[in-house]
Amino acid sequence: MEKKFLRSSTYQINPADLRRRKLDAQRTIINAYHNALIRWYCRFRFHIINVDFLDTLEQHLAEDAHVLDIGCGFGLFALYYAIQSPARKVVGFDLSEPRIKEAQLVTQKLGLDNVTFFCQDAGEYRFNATFDAVVTLDLLHHVAAEVAERLIQQAYEALTPGGTLIVKDVNTRPVHKLYFTYALDKAMMPRSPVHYRSDLAWKQLMLSAGFAEVFSYPLNDYLPYPHMLIVARKAKG
Ligand SMILES: C[S@@+](CC[C@H](N)C(=O)[O-])C[C@H]1O[C@@H](n2cnc3c(N)ncnc32)[C@H](O)[C@@H]1O
């Protein structure tokens, strides 16, 4: 029987085919960036944030979810989740105008109408829409502590009932891994301050903001990052 990949709960699926299609989607996105250096960076980023991790995250994004990606960079993951499901609406913003311009160019090039990007400082962002999921990958340690706290509070308020806040960030333990990440953060963005918090501190903050449940998972990588995924869910009613 022919195996089909359909974005529906009834799809017949061959796991190897599905994985290949996801890798194809990544390649399509990477190849749409016109600059070789950006393509290299995106390849590396997709390598680190691999298909398995993206699948884990996607479990929290319904096929028709309205998703906000805060600090989306070149828009890689917003584009990826938009390509996975045409009914999903994804919005991404980032402080960096060049990165947002690249994301917009790729959106046009791929002819996607379910993803949009705009340039914005997270410190000044005010939520003016509701979202089913708010995602922020490797951003929160780059903003001031009070900005991170406000974003979490506002994300909670902007989420629909049962909505999810998904944060990938840097844990403070083990310390040698934290030093490695600090060195890399400084190499990539020397002028950007860093404010790391432990998984427990983030959880406490999210529970205080009103989230009903918060889970955190360590993310294992061949590079010595102390990265973690935190998923905070708003109560359904
Ligand atoms: C490590 S990159 C992660 C990018 C993207 N989320 C990803 O996973 O590929 C951090 C991003 O945060 C952005 N950023 C830093 N400070 C920001 C701020 N105040 N407001 C919005 N974006 C910010 C940077 O421009 C950069 O694109």
Short mmCIF file of N, CA and C in Angstrom, two decimals, residues 1 39 48 115 117 146 166 187 190 203 210:
data_model
loop_
_atom_site.label_atom_id
_atom_site.label_comp_id
_atom_site.label_asym_id
_atom_site.label_seq_id
_atom_site.Cartn_x
_atom_site.Cartn_y
_atom_site.Cartn_z
N MET A 1 0.85 -1.20 0.00
CA MET A 1 0.00 0.00 0.00
C MET A 1 0.89 1.25 0.00
N ARG A 39 23.67 29.95 5.02
CA ARG A 39 23.29 28.54 4.77
C ARG A 39 24.08 27.61 5.67
N ILE A 48 22.16 20.85 15.21
CA ILE A 48 22.11 20.87 16.68
C ILE A 48 20.67 20.65 17.16
N VAL A 115 3.33 32.11 7.38
CA VAL A 115 4.38 32.54 8.31
C VAL A 115 4.76 33.99 8.00
N PHE A 117 7.14 37.56 9.53
CA PHE A 117 8.25 37.98 10.39
C PHE A 117 8.25 39.50 10.53
N GLU A 146 14.45 41.37 33.99
CA GLU A 146 13.06 41.87 34.11
C GLU A 146 12.31 41.74 32.79
N ILE A 166 6.90 27.42 25.33
CA ILE A 166 8.01 26.47 25.15
C ILE A 166 9.31 27.26 25.11
N ALA A 187 31.35 34.54 21.91
CA ALA A 187 31.98 34.50 20.58
C ALA A 187 30.97 34.89 19.50
N PRO A 190 29.19 39.13 21.03
CA PRO A 190 30.03 39.66 22.11
C PRO A 190 29.37 40.78 22.91
N LYS A 203 11.14 27.49 36.38
CA LYS A 203 9.87 26.83 36.72
C LYS A 203 9.10 27.69 37.73
N GLY A 210 1.34 32.04 36.62
CA GLY A 210 -0.02 31.49 36.54
C GLY A 210 -0.10 30.16 35.82
#
